[in-house]
Short mmCIF file of C-alpha atoms in Angstrom, two decimals:
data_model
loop_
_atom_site.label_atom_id
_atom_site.label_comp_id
_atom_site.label_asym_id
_atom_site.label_seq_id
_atom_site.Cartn_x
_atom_site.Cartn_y
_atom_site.Cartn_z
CA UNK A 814 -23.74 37.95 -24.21
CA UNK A 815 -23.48 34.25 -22.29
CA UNK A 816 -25.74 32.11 -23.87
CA UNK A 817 -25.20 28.83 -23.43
CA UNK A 818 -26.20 25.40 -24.52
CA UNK A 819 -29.09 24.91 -21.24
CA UNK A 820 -30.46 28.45 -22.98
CA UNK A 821 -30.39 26.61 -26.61
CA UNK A 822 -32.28 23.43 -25.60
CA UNK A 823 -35.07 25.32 -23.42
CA UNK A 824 -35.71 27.86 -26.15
CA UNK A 825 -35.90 25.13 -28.51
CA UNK A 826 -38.33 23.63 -26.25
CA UNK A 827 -40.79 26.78 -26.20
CA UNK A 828 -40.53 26.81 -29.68
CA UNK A 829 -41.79 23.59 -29.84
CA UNK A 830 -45.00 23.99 -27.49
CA UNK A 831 -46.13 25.47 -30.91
CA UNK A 832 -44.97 22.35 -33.32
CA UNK A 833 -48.70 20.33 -32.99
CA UNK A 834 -49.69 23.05 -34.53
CA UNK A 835 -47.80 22.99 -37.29
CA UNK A 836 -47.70 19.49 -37.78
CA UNK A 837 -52.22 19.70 -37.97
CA UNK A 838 -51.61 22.13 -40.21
CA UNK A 839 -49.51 20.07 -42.36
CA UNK A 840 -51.33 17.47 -42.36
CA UNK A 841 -54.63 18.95 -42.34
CA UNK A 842 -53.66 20.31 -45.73
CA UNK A 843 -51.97 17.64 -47.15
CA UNK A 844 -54.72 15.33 -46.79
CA UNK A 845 -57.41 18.00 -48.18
CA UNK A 846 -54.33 18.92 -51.30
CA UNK A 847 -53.96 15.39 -52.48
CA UNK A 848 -58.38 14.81 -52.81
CA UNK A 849 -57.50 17.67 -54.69
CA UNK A 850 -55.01 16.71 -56.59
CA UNK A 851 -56.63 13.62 -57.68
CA UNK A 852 -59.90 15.76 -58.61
CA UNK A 853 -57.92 18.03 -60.76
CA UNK A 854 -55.67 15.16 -62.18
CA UNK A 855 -58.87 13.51 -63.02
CA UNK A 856 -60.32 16.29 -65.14
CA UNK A 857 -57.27 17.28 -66.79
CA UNK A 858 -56.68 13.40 -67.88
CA UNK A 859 -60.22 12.87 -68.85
CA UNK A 860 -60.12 16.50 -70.80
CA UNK A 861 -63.76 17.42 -69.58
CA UNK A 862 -64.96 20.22 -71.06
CA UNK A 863 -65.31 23.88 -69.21
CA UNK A 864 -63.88 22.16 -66.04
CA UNK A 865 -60.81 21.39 -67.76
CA UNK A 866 -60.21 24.68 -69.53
CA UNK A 867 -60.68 25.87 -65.35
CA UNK A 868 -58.23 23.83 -64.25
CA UNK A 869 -55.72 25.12 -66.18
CA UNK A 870 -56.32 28.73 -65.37
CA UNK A 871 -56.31 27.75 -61.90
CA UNK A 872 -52.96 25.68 -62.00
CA UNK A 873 -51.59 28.78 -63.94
CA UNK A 874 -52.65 30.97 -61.31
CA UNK A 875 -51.82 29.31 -58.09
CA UNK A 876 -48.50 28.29 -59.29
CA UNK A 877 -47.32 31.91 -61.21
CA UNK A 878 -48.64 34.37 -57.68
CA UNK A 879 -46.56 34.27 -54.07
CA UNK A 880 -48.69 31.79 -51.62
CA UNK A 881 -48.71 34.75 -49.38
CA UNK A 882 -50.62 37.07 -51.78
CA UNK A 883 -52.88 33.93 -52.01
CA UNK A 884 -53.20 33.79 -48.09
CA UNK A 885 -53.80 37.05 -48.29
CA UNK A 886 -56.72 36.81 -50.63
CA UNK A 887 -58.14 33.58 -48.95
CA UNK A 888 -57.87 35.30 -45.32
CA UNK A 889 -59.04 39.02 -46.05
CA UNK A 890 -60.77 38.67 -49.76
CA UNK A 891 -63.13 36.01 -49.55
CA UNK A 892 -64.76 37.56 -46.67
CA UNK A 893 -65.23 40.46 -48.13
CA UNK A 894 -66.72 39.10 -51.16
CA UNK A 895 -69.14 36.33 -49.73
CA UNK A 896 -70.32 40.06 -47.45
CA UNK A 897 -71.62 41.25 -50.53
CA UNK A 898 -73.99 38.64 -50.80
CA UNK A 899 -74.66 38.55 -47.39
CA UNK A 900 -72.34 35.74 -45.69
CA UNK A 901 -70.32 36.62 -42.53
CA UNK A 902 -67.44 34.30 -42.28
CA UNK A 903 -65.66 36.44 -40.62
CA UNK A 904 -65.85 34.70 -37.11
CA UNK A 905 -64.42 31.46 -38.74
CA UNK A 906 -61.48 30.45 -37.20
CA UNK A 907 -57.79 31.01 -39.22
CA UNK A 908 -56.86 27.31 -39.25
CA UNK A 909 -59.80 27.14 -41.51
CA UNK A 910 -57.86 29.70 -44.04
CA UNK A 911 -54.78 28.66 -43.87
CA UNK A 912 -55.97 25.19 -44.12
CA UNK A 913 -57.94 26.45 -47.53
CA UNK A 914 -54.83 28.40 -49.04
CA UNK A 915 -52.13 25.61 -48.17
CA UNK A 916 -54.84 22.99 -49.90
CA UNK A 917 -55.42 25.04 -52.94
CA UNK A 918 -52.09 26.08 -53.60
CA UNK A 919 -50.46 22.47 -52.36
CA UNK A 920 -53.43 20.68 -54.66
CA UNK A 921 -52.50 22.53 -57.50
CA UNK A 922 -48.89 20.86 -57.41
CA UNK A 923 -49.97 17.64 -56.57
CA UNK A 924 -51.83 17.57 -59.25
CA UNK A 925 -49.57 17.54 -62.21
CA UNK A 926 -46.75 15.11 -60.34
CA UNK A 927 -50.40 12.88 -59.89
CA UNK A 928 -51.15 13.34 -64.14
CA UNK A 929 -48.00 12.97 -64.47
CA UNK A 930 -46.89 9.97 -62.81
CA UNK A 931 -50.60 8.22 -64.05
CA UNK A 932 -49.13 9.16 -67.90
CA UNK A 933 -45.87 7.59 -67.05
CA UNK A 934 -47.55 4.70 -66.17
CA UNK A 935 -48.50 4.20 -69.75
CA UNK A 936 -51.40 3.33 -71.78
CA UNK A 937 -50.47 -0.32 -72.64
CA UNK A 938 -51.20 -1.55 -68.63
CA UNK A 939 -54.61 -0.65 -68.79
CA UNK A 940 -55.16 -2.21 -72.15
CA UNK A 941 -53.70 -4.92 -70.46
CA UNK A 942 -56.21 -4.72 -67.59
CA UNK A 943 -58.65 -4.50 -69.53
CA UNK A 944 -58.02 -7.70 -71.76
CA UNK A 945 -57.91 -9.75 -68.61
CA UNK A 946 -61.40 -8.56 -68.05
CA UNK A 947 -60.76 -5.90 -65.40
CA UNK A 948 -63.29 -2.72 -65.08
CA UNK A 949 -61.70 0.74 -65.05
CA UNK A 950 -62.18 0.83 -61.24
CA UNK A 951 -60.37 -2.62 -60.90
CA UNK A 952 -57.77 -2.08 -63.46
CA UNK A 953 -56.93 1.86 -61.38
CA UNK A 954 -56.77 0.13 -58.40
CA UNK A 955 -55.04 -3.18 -58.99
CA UNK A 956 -52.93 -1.91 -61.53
CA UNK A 957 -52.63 1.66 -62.30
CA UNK A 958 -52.58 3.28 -59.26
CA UNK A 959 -50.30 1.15 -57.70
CA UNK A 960 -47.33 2.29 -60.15
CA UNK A 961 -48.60 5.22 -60.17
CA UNK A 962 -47.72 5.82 -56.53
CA UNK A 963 -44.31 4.66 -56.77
CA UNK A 964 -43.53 7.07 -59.69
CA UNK A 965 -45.26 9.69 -57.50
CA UNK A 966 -43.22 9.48 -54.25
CA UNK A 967 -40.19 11.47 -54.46
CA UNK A 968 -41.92 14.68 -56.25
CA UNK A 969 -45.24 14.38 -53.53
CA UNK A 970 -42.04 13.94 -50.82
CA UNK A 971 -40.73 17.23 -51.69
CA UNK A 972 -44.33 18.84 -52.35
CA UNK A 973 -44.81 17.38 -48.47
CA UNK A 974 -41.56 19.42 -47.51
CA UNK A 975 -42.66 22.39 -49.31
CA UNK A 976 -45.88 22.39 -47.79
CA UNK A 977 -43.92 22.32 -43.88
CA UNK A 978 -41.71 25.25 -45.33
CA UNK A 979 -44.99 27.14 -46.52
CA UNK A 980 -47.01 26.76 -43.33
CA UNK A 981 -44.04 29.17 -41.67
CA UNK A 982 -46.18 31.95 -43.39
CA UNK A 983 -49.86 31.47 -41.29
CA UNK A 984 -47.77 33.91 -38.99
CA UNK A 985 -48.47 36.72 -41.66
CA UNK A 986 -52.25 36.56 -40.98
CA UNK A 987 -51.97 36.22 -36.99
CA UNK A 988 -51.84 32.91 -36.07
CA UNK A 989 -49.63 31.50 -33.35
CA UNK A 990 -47.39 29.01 -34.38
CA UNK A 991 -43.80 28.52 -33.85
CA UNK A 992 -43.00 31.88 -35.99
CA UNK A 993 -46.49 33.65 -34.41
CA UNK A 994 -44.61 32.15 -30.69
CA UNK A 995 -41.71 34.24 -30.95
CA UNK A 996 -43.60 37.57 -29.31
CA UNK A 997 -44.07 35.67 -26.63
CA UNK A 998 -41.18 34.06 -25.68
CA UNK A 999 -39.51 37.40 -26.19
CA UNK A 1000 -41.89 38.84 -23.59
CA UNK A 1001 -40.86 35.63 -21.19
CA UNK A 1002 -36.81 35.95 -21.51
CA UNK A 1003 -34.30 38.52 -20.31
CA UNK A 1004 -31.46 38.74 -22.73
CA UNK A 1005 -32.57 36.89 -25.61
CA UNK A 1006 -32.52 38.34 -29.24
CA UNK A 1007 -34.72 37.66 -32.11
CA UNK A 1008 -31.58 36.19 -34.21
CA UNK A 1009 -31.33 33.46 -31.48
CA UNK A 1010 -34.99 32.35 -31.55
CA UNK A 1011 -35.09 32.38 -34.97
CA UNK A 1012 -31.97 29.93 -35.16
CA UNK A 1013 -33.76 27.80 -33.12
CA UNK A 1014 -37.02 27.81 -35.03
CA UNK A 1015 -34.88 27.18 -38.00
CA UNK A 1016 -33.56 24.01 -36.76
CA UNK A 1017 -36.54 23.19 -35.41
CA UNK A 1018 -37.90 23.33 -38.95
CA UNK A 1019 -34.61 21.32 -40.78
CA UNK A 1020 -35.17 18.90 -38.03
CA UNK A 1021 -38.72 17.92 -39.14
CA UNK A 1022 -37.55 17.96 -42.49
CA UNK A 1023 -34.70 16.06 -42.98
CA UNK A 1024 -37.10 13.03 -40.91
CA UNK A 1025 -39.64 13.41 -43.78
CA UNK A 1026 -36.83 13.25 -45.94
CA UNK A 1027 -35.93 9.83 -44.16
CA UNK A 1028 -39.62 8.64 -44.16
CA UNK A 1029 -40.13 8.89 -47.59
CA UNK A 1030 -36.99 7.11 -49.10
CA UNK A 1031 -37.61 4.54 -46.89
CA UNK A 1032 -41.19 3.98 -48.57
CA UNK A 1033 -39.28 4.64 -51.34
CA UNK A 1034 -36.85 1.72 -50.67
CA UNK A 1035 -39.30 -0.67 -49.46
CA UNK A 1036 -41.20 -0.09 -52.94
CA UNK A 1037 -38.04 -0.77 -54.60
CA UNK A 1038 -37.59 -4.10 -53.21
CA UNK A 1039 -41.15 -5.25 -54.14
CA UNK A 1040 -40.79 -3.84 -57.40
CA UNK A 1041 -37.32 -5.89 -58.15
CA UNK A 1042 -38.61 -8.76 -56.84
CA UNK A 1043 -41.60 -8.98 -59.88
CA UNK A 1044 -39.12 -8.17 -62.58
CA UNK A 1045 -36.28 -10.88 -61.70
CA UNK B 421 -67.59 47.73 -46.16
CA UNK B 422 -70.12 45.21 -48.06
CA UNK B 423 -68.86 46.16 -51.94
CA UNK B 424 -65.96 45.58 -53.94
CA UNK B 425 -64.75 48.59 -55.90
CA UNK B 426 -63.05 48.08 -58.95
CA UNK B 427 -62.79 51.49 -59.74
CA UNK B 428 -60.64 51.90 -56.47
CA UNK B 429 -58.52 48.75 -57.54
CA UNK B 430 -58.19 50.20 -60.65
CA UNK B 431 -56.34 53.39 -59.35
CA UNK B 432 -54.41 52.01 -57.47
CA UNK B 433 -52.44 49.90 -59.95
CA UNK B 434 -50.01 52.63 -60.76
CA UNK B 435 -48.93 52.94 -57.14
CA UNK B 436 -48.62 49.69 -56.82
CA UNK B 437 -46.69 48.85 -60.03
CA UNK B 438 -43.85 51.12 -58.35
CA UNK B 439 -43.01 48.24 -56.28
CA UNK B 440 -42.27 46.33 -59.30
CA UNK B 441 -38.70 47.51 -59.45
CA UNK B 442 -37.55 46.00 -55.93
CA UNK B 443 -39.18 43.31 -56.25
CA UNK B 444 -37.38 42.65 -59.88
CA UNK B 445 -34.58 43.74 -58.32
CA UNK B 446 -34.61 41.20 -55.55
CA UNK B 447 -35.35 38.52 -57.64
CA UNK B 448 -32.80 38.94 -60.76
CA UNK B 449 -29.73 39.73 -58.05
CA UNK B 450 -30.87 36.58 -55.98
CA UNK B 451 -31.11 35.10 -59.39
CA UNK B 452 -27.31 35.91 -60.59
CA UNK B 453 -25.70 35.94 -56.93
CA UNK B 454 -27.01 32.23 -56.45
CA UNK B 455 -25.97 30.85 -60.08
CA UNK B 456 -22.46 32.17 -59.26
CA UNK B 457 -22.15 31.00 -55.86
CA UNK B 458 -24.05 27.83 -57.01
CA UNK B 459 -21.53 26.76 -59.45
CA UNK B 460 -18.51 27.13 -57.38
CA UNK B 461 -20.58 24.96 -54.84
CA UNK B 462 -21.89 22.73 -57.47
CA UNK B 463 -17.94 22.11 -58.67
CA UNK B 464 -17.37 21.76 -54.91
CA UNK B 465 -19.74 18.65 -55.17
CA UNK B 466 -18.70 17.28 -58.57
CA UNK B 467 -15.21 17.41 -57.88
CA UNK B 468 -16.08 15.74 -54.19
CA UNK B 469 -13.40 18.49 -52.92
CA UNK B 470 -12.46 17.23 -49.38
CA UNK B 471 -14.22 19.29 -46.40
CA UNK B 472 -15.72 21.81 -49.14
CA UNK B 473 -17.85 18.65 -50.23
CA UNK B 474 -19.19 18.35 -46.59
CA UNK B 475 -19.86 21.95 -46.44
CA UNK B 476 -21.66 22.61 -49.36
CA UNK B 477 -23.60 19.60 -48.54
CA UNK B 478 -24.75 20.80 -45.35
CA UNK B 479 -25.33 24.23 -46.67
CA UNK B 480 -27.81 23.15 -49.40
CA UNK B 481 -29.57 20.99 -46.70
CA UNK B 482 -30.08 23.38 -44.14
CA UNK B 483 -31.19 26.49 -46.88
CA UNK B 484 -33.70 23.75 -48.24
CA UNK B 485 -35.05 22.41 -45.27
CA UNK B 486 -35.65 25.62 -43.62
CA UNK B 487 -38.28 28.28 -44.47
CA UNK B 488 -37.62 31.12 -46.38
CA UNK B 489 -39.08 33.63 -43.53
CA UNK B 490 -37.03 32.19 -40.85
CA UNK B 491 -33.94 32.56 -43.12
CA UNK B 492 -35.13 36.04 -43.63
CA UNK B 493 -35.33 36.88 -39.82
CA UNK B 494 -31.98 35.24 -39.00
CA UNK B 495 -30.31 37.54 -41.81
CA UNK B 496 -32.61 40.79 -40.55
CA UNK B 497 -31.26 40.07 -37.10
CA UNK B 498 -28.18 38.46 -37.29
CA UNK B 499 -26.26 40.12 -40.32
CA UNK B 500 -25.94 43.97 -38.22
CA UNK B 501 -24.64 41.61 -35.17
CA UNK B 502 -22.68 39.86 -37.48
CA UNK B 503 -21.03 43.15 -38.32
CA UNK B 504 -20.59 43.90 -34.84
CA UNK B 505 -18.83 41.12 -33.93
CA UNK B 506 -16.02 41.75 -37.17
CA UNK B 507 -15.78 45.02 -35.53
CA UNK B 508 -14.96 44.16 -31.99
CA UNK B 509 -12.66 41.14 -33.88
CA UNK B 510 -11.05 43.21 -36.26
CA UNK B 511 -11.26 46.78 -34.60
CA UNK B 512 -12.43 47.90 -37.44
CA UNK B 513 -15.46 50.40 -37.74
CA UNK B 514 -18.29 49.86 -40.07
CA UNK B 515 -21.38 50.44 -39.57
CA UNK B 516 -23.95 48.17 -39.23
CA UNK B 517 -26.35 50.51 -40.34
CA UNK B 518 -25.10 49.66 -43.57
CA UNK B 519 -27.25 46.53 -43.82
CA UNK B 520 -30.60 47.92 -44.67
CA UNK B 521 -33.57 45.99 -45.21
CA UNK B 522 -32.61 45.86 -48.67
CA UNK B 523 -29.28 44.85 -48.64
CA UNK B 524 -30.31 41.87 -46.12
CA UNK B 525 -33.39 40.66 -48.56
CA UNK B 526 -30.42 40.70 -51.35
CA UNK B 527 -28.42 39.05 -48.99
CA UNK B 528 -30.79 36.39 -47.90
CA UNK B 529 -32.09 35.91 -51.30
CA UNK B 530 -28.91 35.35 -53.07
CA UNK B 531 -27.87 32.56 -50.27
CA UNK B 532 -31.28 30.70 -50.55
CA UNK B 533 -31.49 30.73 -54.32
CA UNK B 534 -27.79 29.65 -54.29
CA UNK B 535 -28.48 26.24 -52.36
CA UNK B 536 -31.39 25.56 -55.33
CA UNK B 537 -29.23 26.33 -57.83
CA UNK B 538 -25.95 24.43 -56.28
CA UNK B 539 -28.13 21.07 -57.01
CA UNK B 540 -29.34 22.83 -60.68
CA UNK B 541 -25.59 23.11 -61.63
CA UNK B 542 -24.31 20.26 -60.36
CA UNK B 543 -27.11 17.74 -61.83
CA UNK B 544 -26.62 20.04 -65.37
CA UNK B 545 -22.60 19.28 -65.34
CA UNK B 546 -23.06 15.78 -64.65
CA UNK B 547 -26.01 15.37 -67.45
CA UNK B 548 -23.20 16.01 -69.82
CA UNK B 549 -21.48 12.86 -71.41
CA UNK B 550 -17.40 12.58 -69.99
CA UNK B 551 -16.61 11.70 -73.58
CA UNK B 552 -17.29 15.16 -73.90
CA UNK B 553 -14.51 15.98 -71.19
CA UNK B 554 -12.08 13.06 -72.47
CA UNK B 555 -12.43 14.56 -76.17
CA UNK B 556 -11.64 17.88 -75.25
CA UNK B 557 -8.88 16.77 -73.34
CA UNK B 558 -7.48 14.86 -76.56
CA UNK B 559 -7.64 17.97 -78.86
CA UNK B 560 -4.99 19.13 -76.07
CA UNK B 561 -7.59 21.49 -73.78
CA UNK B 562 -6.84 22.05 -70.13
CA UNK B 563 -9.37 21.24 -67.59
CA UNK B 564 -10.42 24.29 -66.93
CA UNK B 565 -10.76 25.09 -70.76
CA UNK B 566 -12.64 22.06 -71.41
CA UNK B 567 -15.09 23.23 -68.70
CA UNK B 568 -15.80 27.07 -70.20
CA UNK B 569 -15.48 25.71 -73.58
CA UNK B 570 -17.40 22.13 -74.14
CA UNK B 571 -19.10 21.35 -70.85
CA UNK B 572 -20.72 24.26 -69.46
CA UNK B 573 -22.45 25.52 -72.30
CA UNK B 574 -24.11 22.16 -72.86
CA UNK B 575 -24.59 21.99 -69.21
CA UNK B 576 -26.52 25.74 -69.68
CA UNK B 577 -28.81 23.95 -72.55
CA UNK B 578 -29.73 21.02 -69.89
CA UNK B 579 -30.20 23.21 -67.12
CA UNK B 580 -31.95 26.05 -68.95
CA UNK B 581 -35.70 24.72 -67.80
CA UNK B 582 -34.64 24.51 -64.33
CA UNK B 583 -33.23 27.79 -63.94
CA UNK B 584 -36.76 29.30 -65.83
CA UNK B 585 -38.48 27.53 -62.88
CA UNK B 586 -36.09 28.73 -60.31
CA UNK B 587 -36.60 32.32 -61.54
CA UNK B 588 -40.32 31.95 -60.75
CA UNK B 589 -39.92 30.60 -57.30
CA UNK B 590 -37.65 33.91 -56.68
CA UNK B 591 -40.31 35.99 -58.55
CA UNK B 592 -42.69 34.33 -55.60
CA UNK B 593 -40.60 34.08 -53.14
CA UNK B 594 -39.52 37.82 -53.27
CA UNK B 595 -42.92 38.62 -52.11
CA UNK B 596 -42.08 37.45 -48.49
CA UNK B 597 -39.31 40.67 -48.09
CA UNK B 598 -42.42 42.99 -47.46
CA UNK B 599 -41.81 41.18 -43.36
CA UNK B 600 -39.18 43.06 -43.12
CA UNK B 601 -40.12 46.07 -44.58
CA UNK B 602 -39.57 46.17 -48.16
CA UNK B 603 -41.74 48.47 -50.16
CA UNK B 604 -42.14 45.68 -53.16
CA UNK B 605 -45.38 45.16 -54.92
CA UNK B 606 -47.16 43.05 -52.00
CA UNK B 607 -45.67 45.77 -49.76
CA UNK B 608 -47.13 48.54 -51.24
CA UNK B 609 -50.45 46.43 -51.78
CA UNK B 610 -50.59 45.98 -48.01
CA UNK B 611 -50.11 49.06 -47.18
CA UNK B 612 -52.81 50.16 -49.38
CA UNK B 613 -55.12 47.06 -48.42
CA UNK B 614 -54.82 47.90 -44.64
CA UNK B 615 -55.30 51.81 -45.34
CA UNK B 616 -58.83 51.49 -46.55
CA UNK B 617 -59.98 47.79 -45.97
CA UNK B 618 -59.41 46.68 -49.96
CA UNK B 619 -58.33 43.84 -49.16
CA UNK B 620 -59.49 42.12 -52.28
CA UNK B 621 -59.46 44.19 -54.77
CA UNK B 622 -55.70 45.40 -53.95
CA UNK B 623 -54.41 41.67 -53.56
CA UNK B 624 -55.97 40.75 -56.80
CA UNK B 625 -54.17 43.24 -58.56
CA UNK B 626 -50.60 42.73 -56.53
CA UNK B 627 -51.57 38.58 -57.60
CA UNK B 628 -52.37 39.77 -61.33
CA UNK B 629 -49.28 41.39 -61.18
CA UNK B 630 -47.29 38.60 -60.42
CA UNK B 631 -49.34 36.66 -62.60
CA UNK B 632 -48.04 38.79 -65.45
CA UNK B 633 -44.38 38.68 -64.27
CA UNK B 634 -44.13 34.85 -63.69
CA UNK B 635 -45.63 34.67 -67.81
CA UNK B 636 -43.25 37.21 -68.88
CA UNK B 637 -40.33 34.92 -67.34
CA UNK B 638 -41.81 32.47 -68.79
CA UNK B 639 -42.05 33.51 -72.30
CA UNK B 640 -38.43 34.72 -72.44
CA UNK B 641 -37.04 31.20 -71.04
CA UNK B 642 -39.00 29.54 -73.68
CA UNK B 643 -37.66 31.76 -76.15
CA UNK B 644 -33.97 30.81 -74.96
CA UNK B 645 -34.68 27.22 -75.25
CA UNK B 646 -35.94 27.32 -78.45
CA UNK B 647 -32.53 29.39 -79.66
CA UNK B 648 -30.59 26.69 -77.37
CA UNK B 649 -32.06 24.03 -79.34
CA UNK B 650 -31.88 25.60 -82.86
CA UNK B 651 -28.14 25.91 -82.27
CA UNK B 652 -28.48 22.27 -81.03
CA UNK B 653 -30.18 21.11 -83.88
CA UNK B 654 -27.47 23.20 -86.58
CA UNK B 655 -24.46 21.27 -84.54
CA UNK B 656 -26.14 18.31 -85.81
CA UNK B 657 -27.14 18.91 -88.82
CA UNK B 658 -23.79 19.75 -89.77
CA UNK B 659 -22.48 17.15 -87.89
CA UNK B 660 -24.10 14.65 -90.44
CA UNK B 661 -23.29 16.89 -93.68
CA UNK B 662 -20.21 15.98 -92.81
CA UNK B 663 -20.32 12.38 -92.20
#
């Protein structure tokens, strides 16, 4: 079979047609995961009873089943169960589930590298903080949260990529992305096989990745530089 | 269908416990395959081997940045072609039929879990002090013997953790080979869960399933670390008797 490199680039570009898509849903979620996060970090920092006990059964839970056995539940379970009491949500539109699984599961992981990086911060700042007269509000914003972040970059980075890889699977529950697209183009082309497209889509995919890769160490750097130039 | 029946979900669990074995048996092959393939790629790195360096670089990229689904189809569709094309090559005759869905999900598998663990190994070997490697070599050992004997089992220690974790991720990730037709536990669970519209009762039990694996895993690798450590913690312990 002739294939050549004019087939390559426009199959690539069909592909794409579907990449907004994927990018909303990325970001959709991501924005929704990390209010999460935070939430979650919060109550498993402060301890608060009952919620925090919940939180870790949740965290255990999202992060020990397959994300497509939690689509799965998310797209065909809770449905089902909000029927029983009489709530039909089954016109809502998928974006809205996937955009619910990817923020649950995503939110979950977010929010141990948050805890995490907040711990690593260390108790001693915020004593500090606080003996310069700061509130707790002042003293997370001025002080702690501000470390925090750069602590928190490279593992929320590769949470971000994870989250791109992961939205590859809102296919599984019928929506058209650039994995739901390839039905179509297959109808459109003579002569093209699936292993093609899904080279394509796979580049596609390391493409976008490998520039959020780039993004984030350049924060990264950029936060170095501000951060050497307090210590010296 | 306005009720949930956990009597239904409750039968069910025996037929869809069968699927436990593939999907065990995707994950602990994928889990083995990669940690062999991922050393001699991780030594590849370490050893900044000329052109093998480049490769292995680019492989662990490109198996990271990709999903695991697409890497799935391009194995589902290109491995029988692939076969194909060593046959009009070679003129030899095998049959592509060969590659069944299982042998492609092993296939797959054992290549993504091998670019993880490439970066697993590698970061393990390099954790471990070179005075380790210069001491061995004193005491007369070859390079190769240092390695087996010294380094890599105190690279296993450091690494132990992150291979626990990377066992989990396969555990999860193993669930995605019911796209191309594996009967594993979320296979089975579909099928069930499309038969007679429980959807939630059979995906809670496929997800409590899982549940119960990842913990399992997880229970085991924190058994191994503790033995890892005791042994640690008798090397030095008689390291200072003798002092």
């Amino acid at each position: 079979m002739s294939f050549g490199l004019g087939d390559w680039i426009s199959m690539i570009g069909q592909v794409m047609d579907r990449l907004p898509l994927t990018l909303a849903l990325l970001f959709v979620s991501l924005f929704f995961a990390i209010v999460i996060g935070i939430i979650i970090a919060y109550i498993r920092l402060e301890k608060i009873p009952i919620l925090h006990q919940l939180a870790t059964i949740y965290l255990s839970f999202t992060r020990s089943t397959p994300l497509v056995v939690q689509l799965f539940l998310v797209y065909f379970g809770i449905p089902q169960l909000l029927l029983v009491f009489g709530i039909d949500i089954n016109h809502w539109s998928r974006f809205v589930f996937v955009v619910i699984t990817f923020s649950l599961h995503t939110g979950a992981y977010l929010s141990e590298v948050f805890r995490s990086s907040y711990l690593a911060v260390g108790k001693d700042q915020l004593e500090a903080a606080y003996s310069v007269g700061m509130t707790y509000l002042q003293a997370l914003r001025r002080i702690m949260i501000p470390q925090a972040f750069r602590v928190a970059l490279p593992n929320a980075g590769n949470h971000t990529i994870e989250l791109l890889k992961d939205t590859a699977l809102a296919f599984t529950i019928g929506m058209v992305d650039m994995m739901g697209q390839v039905l179509f183009i297959i109808g459109n082309n003579y002569g093209v096989g699936m292993f093609e497209i899904y080279v394509a889509i796979a580049i596609v995919y390391w493409v976008i990745c490998i520039v959020i890769e780039a993004v984030i160490s350049l924060i990264e750097r950029s936060l170095m530089k501000k951060h050497a130039s307090i210590s010296h | 269908m306005a009720n949930i029946d956990f009597r239904f979900a409750l039968e069910q669990v025996p037929e869809i416990l069968k699927g436990v074995p593939y999907t065990l048996l995707v994950t602990l092959v994928a889990m083995l395959v990669g940690l062999i393939i991922g050393t001699i790629l991780a030594f590849f790195r370490v050893y900044r081997t000329p052109v093998l360096n480049q490769l292995a670089i680019l492989f662990v990229s490109f198996f990271r940045g990709t999903p695991l689904i697409v890497q799935l189809f391009v194995f589902f569709y290109g491995l029988p072609r692939f076969i194909m094309y060593l046959n009009d090559l070679f003129g030899w005759n095998i049959n592509p039929d060969f590659m069944s869905p299982l042998v492609i999900a092993l296939i797959a598998y054992s290549i993504n879990s091998a670019s993880y663990l490439t970066e697993v190994v590698r970061s393990a070997i390099l954790s471990v002090d070179k005075g380790q490697l210069e001491a061995a070599k004193s005491v007369g050992m070859t390079t190769v013997q240092a390695m087996r004997r010294i380094i890599l089992p105190q690279a296993f220690v450091t690494a132990l953790p992150n291979l626990g974790n990377q066992l989990i991720i396969l555990l999860k990730a193993s669930a995605l080979a019911f796209t191309i037709g594996i009967m594993d536990v979320l296979g089975i669970a579909r099928m069930i869960a499309n038969d007679g519209y429980h959807f939630l009762e059979t995906y809670l039990v496929a997800a409590l399933i899982y549940w119960l694996l990842a913990i399992i895993f997880e229970m085991v690798f924190s058994k191994m670390e503790q033995r890892s450590n005791t042994f640690k913690g008798n090397v030095e312990r008689k390291a200072k008797a003798a002092i």
